[in-house]
Tab-separated table of C-alpha atoms in Angstrom:
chain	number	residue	atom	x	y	z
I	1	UNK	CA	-57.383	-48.081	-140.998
I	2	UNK	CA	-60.279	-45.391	-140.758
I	3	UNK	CA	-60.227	-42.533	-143.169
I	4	UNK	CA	-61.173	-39.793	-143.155
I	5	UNK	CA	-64.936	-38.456	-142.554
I	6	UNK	CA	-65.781	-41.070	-140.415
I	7	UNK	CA	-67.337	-40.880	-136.984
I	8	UNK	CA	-65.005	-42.148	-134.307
I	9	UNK	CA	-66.633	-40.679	-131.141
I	10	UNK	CA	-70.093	-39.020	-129.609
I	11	UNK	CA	-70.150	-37.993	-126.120
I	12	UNK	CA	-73.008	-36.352	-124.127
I	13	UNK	CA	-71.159	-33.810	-122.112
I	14	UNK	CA	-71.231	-35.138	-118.208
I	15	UNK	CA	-71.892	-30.984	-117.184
I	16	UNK	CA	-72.535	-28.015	-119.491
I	17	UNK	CA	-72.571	-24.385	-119.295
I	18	UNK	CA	-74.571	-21.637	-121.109
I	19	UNK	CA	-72.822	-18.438	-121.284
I	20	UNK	CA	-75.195	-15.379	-120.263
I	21	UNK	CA	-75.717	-13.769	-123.496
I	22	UNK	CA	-77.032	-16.673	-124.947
I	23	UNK	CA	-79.907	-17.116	-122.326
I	24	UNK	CA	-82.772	-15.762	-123.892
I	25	UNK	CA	-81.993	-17.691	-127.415
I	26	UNK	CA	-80.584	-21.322	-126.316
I	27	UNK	CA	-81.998	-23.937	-123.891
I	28	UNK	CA	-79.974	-23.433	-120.127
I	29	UNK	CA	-80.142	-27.337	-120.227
I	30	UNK	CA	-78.418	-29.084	-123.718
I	31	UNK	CA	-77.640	-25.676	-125.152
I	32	UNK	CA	-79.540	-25.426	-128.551
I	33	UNK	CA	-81.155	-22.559	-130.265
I	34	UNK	CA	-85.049	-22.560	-128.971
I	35	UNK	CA	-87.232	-20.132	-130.797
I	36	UNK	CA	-89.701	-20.446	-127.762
I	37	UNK	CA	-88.171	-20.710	-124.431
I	38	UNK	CA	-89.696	-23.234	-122.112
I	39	UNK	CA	-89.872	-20.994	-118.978
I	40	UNK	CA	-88.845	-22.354	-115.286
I	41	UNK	CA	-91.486	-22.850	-112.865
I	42	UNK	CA	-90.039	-20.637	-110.399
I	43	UNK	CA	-87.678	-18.407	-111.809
I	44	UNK	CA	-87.554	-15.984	-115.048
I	45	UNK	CA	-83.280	-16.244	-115.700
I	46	UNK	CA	-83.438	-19.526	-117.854
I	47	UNK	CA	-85.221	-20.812	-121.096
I	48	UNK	CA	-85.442	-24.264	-122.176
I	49	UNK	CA	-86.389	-26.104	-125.356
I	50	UNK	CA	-88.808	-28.844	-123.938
I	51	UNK	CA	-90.570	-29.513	-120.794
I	52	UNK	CA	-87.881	-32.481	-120.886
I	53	UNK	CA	-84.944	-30.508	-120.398
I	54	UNK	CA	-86.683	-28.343	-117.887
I	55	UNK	CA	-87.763	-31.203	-115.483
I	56	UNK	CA	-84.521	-32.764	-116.178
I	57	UNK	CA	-82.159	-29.500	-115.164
I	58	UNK	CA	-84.683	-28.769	-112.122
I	59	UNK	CA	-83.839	-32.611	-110.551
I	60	UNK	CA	-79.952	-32.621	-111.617
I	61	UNK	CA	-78.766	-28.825	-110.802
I	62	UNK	CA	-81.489	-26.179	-111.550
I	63	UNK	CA	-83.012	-26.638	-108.127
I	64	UNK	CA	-79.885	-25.341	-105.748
I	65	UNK	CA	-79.357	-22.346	-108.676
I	66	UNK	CA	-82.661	-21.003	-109.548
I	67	UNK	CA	-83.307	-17.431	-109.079
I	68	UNK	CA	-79.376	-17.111	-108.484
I	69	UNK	CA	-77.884	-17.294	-111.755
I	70	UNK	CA	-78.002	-13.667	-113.084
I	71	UNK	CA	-75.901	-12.679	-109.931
I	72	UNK	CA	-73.796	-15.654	-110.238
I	73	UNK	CA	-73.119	-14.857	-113.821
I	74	UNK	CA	-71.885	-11.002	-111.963
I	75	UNK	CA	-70.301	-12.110	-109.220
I	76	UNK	CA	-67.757	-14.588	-111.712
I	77	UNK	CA	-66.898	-11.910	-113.651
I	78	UNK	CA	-66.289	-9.780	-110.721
I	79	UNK	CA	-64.049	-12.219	-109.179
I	80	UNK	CA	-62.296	-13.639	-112.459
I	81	UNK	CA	-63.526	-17.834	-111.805
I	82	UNK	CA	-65.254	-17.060	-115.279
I	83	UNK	CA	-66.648	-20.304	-117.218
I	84	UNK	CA	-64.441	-22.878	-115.390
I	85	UNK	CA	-65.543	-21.750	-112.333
I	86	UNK	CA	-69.428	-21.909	-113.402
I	87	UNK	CA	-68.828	-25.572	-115.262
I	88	UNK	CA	-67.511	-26.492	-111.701
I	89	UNK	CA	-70.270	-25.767	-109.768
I	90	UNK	CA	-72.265	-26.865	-112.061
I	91	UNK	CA	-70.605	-30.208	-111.881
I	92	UNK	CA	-70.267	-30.952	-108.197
I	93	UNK	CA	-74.400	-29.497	-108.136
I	94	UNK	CA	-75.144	-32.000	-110.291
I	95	UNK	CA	-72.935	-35.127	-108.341
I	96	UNK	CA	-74.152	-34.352	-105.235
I	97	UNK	CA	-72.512	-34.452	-101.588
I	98	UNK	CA	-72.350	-38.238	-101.611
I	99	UNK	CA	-70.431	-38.942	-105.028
I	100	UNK	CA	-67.965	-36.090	-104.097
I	101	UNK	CA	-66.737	-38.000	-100.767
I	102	UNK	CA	-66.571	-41.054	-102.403
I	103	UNK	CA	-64.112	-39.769	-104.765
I	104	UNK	CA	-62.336	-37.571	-102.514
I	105	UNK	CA	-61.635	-40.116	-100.155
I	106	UNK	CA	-60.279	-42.617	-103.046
I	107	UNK	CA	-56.501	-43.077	-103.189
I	108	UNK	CA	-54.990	-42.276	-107.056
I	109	UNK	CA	-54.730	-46.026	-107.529
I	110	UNK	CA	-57.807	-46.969	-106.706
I	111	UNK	CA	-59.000	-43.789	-108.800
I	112	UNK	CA	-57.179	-45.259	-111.787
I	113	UNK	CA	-59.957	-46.055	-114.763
I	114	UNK	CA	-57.499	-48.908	-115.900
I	115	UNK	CA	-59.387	-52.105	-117.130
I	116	UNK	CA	-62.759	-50.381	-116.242
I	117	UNK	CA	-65.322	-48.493	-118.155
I	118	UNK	CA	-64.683	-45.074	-118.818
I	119	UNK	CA	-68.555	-43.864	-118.234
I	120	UNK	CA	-69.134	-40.021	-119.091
I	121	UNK	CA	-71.784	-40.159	-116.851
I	122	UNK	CA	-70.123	-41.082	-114.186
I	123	UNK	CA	-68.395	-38.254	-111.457
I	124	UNK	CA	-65.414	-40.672	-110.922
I	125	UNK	CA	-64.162	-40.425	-114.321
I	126	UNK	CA	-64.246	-36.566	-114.219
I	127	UNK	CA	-62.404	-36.587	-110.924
I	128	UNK	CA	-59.635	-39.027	-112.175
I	129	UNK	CA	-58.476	-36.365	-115.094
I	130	UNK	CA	-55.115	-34.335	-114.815
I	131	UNK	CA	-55.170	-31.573	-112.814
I	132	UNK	CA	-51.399	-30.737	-113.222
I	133	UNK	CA	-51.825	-29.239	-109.252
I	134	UNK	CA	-47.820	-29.975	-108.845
I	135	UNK	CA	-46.564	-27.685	-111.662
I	136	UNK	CA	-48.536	-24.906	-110.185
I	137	UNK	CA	-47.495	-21.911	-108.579
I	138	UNK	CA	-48.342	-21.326	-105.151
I	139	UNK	CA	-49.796	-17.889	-106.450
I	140	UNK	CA	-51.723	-19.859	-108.537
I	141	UNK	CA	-53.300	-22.580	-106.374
I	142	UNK	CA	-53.918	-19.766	-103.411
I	143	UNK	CA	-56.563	-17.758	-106.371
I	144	UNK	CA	-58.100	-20.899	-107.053
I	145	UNK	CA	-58.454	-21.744	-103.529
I	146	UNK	CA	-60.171	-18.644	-103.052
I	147	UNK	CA	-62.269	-19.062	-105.957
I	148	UNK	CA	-63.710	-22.407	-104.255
I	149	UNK	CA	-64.312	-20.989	-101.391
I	150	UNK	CA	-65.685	-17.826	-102.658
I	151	UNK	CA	-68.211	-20.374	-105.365
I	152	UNK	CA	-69.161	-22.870	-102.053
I	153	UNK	CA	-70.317	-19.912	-99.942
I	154	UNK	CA	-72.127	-18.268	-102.510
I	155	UNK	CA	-74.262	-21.454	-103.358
I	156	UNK	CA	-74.752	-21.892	-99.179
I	157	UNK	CA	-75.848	-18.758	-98.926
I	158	UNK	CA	-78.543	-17.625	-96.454
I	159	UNK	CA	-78.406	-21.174	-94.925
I	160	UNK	CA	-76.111	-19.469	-91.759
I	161	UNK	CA	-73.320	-22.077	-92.331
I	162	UNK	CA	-70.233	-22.110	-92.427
I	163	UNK	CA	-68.787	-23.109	-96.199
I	164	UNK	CA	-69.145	-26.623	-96.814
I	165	UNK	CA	-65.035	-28.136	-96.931
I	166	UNK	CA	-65.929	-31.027	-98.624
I	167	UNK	CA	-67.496	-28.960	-101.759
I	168	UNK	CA	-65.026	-26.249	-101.585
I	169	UNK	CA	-61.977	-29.144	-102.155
I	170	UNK	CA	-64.147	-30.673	-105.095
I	171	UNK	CA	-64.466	-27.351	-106.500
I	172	UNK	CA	-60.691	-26.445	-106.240
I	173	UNK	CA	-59.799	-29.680	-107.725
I	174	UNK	CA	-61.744	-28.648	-110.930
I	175	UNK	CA	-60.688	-24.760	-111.108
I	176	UNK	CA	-57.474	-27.290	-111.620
I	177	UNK	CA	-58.471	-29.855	-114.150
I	178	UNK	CA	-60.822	-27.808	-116.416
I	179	UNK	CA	-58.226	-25.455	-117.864
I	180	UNK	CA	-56.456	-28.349	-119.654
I	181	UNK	CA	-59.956	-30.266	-119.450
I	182	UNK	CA	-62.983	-28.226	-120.635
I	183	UNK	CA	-63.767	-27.891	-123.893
I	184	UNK	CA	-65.779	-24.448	-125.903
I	185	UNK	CA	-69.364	-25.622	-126.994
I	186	UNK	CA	-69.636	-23.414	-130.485
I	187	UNK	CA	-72.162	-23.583	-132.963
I	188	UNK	CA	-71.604	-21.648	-136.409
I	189	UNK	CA	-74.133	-18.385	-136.769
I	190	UNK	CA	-76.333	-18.476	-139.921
I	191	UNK	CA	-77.954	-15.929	-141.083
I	192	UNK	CA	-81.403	-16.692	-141.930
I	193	UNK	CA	-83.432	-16.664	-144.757
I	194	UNK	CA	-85.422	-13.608	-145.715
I	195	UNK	CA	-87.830	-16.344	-147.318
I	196	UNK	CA	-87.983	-19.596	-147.402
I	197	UNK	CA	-85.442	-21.478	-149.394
I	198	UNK	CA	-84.903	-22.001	-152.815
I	199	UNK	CA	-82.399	-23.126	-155.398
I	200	UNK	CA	-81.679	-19.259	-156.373
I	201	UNK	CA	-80.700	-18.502	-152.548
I	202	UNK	CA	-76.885	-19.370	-152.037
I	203	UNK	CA	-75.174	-18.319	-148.327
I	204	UNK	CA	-71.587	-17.562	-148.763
I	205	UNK	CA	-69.125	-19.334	-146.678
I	206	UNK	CA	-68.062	-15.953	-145.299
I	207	UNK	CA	-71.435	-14.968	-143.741
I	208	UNK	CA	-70.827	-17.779	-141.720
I	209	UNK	CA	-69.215	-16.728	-138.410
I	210	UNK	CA	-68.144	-19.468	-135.235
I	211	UNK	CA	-70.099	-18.524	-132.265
I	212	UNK	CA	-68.888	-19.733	-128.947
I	213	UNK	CA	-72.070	-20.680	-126.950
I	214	UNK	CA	-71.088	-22.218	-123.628
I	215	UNK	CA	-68.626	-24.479	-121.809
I	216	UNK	CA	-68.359	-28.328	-121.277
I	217	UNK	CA	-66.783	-31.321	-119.823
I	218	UNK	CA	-66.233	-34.237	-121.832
I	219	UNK	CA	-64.379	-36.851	-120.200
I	220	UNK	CA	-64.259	-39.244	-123.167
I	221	UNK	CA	-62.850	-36.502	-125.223
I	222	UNK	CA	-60.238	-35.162	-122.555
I	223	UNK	CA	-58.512	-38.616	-122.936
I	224	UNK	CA	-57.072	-37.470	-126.518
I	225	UNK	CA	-53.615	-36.136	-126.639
I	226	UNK	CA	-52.120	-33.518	-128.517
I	227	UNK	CA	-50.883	-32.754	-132.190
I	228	UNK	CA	-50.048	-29.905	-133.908
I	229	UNK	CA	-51.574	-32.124	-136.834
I	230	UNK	CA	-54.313	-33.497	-135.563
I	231	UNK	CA	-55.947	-36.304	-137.292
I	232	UNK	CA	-59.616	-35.084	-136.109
I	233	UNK	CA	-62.227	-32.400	-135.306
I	234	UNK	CA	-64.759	-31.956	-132.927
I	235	UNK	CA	-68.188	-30.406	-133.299
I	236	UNK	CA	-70.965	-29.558	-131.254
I	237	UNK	CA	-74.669	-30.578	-131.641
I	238	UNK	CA	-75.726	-28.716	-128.171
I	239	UNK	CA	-74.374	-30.614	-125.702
I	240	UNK	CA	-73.039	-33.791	-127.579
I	241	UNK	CA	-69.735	-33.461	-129.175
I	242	UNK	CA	-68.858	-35.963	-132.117
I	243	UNK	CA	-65.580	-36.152	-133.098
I	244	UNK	CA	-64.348	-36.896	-136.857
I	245	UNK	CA	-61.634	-38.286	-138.664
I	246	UNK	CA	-60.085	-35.507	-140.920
I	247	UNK	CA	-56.891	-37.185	-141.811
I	248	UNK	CA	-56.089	-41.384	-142.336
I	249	UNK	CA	-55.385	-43.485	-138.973
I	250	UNK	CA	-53.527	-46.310	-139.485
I	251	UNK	CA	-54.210	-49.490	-137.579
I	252	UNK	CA	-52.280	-49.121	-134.122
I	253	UNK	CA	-51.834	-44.603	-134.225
I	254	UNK	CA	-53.132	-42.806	-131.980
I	255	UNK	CA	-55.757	-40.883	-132.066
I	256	UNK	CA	-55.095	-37.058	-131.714
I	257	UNK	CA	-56.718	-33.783	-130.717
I	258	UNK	CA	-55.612	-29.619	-131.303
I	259	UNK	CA	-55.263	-27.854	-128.187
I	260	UNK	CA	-55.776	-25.023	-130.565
I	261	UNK	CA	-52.241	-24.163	-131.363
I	262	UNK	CA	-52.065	-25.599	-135.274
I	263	UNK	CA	-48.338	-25.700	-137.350
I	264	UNK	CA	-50.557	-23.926	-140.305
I	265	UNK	CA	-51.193	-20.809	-138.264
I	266	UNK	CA	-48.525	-20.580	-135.484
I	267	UNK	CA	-45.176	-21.189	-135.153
I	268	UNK	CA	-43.435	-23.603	-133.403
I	269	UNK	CA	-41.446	-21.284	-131.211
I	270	UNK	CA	-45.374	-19.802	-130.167
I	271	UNK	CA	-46.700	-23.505	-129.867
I	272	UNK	CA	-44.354	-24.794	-127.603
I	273	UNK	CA	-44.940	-20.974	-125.303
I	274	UNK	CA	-48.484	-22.203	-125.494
I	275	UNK	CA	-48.835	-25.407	-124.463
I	276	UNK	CA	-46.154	-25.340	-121.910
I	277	UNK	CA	-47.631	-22.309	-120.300
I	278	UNK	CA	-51.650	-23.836	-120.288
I	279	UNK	CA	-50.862	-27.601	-120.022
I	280	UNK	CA	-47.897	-28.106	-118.959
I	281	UNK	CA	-45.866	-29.995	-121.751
I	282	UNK	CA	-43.724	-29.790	-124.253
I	283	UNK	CA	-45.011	-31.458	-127.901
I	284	UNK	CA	-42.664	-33.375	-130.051
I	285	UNK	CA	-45.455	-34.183	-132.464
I	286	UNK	CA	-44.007	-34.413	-136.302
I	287	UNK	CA	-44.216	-30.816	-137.411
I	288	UNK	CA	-42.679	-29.786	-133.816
I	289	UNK	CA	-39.835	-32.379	-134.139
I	290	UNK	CA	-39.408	-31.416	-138.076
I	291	UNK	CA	-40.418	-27.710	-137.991
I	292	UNK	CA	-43.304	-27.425	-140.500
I	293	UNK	CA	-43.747	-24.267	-141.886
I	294	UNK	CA	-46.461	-21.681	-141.237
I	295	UNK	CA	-49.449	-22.070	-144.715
I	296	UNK	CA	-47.923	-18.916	-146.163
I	297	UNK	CA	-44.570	-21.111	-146.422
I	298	UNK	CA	-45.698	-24.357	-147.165
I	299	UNK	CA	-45.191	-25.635	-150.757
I	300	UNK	CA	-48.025	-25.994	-153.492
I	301	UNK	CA	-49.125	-28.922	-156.040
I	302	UNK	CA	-47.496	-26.619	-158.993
I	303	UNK	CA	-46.613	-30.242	-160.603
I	304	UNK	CA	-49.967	-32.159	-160.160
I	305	UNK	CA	-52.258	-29.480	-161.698
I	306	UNK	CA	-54.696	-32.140	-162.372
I	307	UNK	CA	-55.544	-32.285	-158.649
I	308	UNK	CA	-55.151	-28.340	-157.511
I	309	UNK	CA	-56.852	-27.341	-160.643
I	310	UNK	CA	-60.035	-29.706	-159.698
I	311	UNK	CA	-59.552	-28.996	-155.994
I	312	UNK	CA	-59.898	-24.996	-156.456
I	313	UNK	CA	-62.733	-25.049	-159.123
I	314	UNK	CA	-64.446	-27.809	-155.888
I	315	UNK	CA	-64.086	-24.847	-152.810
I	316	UNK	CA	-65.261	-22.549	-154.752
I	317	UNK	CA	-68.552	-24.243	-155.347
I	318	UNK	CA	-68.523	-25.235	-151.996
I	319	UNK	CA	-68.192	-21.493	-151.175
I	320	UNK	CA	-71.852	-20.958	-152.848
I	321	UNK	CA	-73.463	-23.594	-150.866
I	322	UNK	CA	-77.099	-23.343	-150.475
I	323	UNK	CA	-77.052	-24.452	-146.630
I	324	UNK	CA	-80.394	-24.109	-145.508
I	325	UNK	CA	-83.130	-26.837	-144.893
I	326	UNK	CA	-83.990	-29.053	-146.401
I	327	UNK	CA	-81.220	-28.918	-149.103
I	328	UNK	CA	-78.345	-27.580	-147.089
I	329	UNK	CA	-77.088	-31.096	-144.861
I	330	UNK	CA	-77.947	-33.343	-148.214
I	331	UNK	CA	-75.777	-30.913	-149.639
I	332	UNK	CA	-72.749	-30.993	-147.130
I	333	UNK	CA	-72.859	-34.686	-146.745
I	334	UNK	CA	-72.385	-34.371	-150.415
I	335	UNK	CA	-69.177	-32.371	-149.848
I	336	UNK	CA	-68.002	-34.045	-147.257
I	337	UNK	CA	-67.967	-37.146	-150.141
I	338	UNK	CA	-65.808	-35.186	-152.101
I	339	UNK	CA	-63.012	-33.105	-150.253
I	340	UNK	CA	-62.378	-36.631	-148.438
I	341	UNK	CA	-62.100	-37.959	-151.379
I	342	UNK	CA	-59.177	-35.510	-152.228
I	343	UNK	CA	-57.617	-36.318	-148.612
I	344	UNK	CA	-57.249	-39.950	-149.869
I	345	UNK	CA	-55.901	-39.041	-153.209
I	346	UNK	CA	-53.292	-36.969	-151.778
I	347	UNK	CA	-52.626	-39.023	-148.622
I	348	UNK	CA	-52.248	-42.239	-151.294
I	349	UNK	CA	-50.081	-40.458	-153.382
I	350	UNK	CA	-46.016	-41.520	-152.593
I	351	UNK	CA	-45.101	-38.670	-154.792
I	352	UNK	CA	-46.388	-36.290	-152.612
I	353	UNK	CA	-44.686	-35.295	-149.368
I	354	UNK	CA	-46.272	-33.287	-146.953
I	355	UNK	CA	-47.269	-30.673	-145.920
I	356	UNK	CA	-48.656	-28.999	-148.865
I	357	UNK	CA	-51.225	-25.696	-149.131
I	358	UNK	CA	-53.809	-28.056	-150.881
I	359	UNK	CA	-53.717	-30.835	-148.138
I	360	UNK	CA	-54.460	-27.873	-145.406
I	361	UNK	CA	-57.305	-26.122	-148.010
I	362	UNK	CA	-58.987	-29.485	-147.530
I	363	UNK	CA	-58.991	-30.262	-144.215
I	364	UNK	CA	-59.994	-26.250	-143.560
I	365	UNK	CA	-63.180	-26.901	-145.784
I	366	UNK	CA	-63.912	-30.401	-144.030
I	367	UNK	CA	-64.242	-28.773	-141.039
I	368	UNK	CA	-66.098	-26.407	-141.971
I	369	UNK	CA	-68.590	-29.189	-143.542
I	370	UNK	CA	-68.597	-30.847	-140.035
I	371	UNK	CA	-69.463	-27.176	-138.391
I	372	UNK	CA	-72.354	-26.522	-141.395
I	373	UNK	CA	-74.320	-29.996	-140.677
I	374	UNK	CA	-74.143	-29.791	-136.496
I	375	UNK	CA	-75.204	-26.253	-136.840
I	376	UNK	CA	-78.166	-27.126	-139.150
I	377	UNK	CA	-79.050	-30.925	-138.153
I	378	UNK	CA	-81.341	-31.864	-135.766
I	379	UNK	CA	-80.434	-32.838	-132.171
I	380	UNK	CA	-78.305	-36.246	-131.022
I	381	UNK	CA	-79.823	-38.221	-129.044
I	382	UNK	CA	-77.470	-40.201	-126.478
């Protein structure tokens, strides 16, 4: 069994994106805040945190992009391929003309990562995920056709060929996968300190706003299925995503990811819309199968008063959190001690039968916990 608050997975993302209003605040290379942005040798349209990242972006991708990016960031949004279309190219930059063949000319069972290592790192594994191309449209695949092209020509530019086939398939094969396959980088956005910290200085939760920051691919993570109770979370420290327990897995369950359509705050009649229309299935997860109400509707602890008494008196503390270094993670981890502590009294509980509001209240401020100490923590190293 793991419980809940424990560390399952942490996966460097295999290609990242920043989006172009974060530029001039967060490193073009693992995405965290820099409060002095390493400069590029030869252009002006990136930052990075360290001469690491630097060196390492110019000799993976930075190279066949530099001095191009402020037009490619345009010339997306102009033609619609928006961030899948940048995480993409930035993908097949990064593999290189060689990997892409070798993939390309694989057949689907020799692509199959059955019995072999599932490495992030490696192109192959990115390749092999879904790409649902037969439950497209033909209206569908011909845009995203002419997205690859249009993304393969504008890299080649000025070289006086014609556009490179082999890229412009790679590429179309993403536009493909990365709908049901990318995942949202997002940090939370803190407001900082007028001075420095001190025990009279409290942040309230609701100052803190999520912040989307950029785009990834995680193939690790891609690999999780649906629920519309999910028993984890995933958060973002720049480029590496860890992914938490925030419910009990039992020896043998699988382990399951939101798509972003939750039983708490849609219905199932929107759900199903959802999913069928962006990934192309239909969920029979238990709150589908048993239609769970919405939070307004589900029931409350009015008998066990000794728990939603405790629990309420508990958020709102955690609502006056002082979250700022060097208290503020010491202070989370503390929390996230706690409110787990209240899944496994409720989840241990036969008297109980979910869903209840409490249960949800919880997991909500878990999360939230998780968000707090990626957002203020220093960077993973993988």
């Amino acid at each position: 069994m793991v419980c809940a608050g424990a560390t399952i997975i942490v996966e460097k993302a295999h290609a990242s994106i920043l989006l172009e209003e974060f530029k001039e605040s967060h490193c073009h290379h693992c995405l965290h805040w820099t409060l002095g942005p390493v400069p590029c040798h030869q252009c002006s349209q990136v930052g990075f945190c360290t001469t690491l990242c630097r060196d390492e972006s110019w000799a993976s991708y930075h190279q066949y992009e530099c001095g191009l990016l402020d037009l490619l960031y345009r010339c997306t949004r102009d033609v619609n391929t928006g961030q899948h279309g940048l995480l993409a190219l930035r993908t097949i930059l990064k593999a290189g003309k060689q990997k892409m063949s070798i993939e390309q000319a694989k057949s689907p069972a020799c692509r199959s990562s059955a019995g072999m290592l599932f490495d992030s790192a490696d192109y192959g594994t990115v390749y092999s995920l879904v790409s649902n191309t037969a439950q497209r449209s033909e209206a569908d695949l011909f845009r995203r056709t002419i997205m690859a092209v249009y993304l393969t020509s504008f890299i080649q530019q000025g070289d006086g060929q014609e556009p490179d086939v082999g890229m412009a398939t790679a590429l179309l094969h993403l536009l493909q996968s990365y709908p049901c396959n990318a995942h949202e980088i997002s940090h939370l956005a803190v407001p900082l300190p007028s001075e420095p910290c001190s025990q009279n200085q409290l942040l309230q939760l609701q100052q803190v706003r999520p912040c989307e920051v950029g785009a990834a691919i995680m193939p690790v993570v891609s690999l999780m299925n649906h629920s519309c109770n999910p028993n984890v979370v995933h958060v973002s420290y720049g480029d590496v995503m860890v992914v938490r327990v925030i419910r009990r897995i039992l020896q043998g369950e699988e382990i399951f990811d939101n798509y972003g359509y939750h039983y708490a705050t849609h219905d199932r009649k929107e759900r199903q819309l959802k999913l069928g229309q962006q990934y192309f299935f239909r969920c029979y997860c238990q709150p589908c199968v048993k239609d769970w109400p919405l939070y307004g509707d589900t029931p409350k602890l009015d008998k066990r008063s000794d728990i939603s008494d405790a629990l309420v008196k508990d958020i709102n503390d955690f609502k006056r959190l002082v979250c700022y270094f060097p208290e503020g993670p010491a202070k989370l981890e503390e929390s996230v001690r706690l409110f787990t502590g209240y899944l496994d009294t409720i989840e241990s509980d036969r008297s109980i039968s979910l869903p209840v509001q409490e249960y949800i209240k919880v997991q909500e401020v878990l999360k939230h916990c998780f968000a707090l100490l990626a957002t203020l923590s220093p960077h993973l190293l993988v």
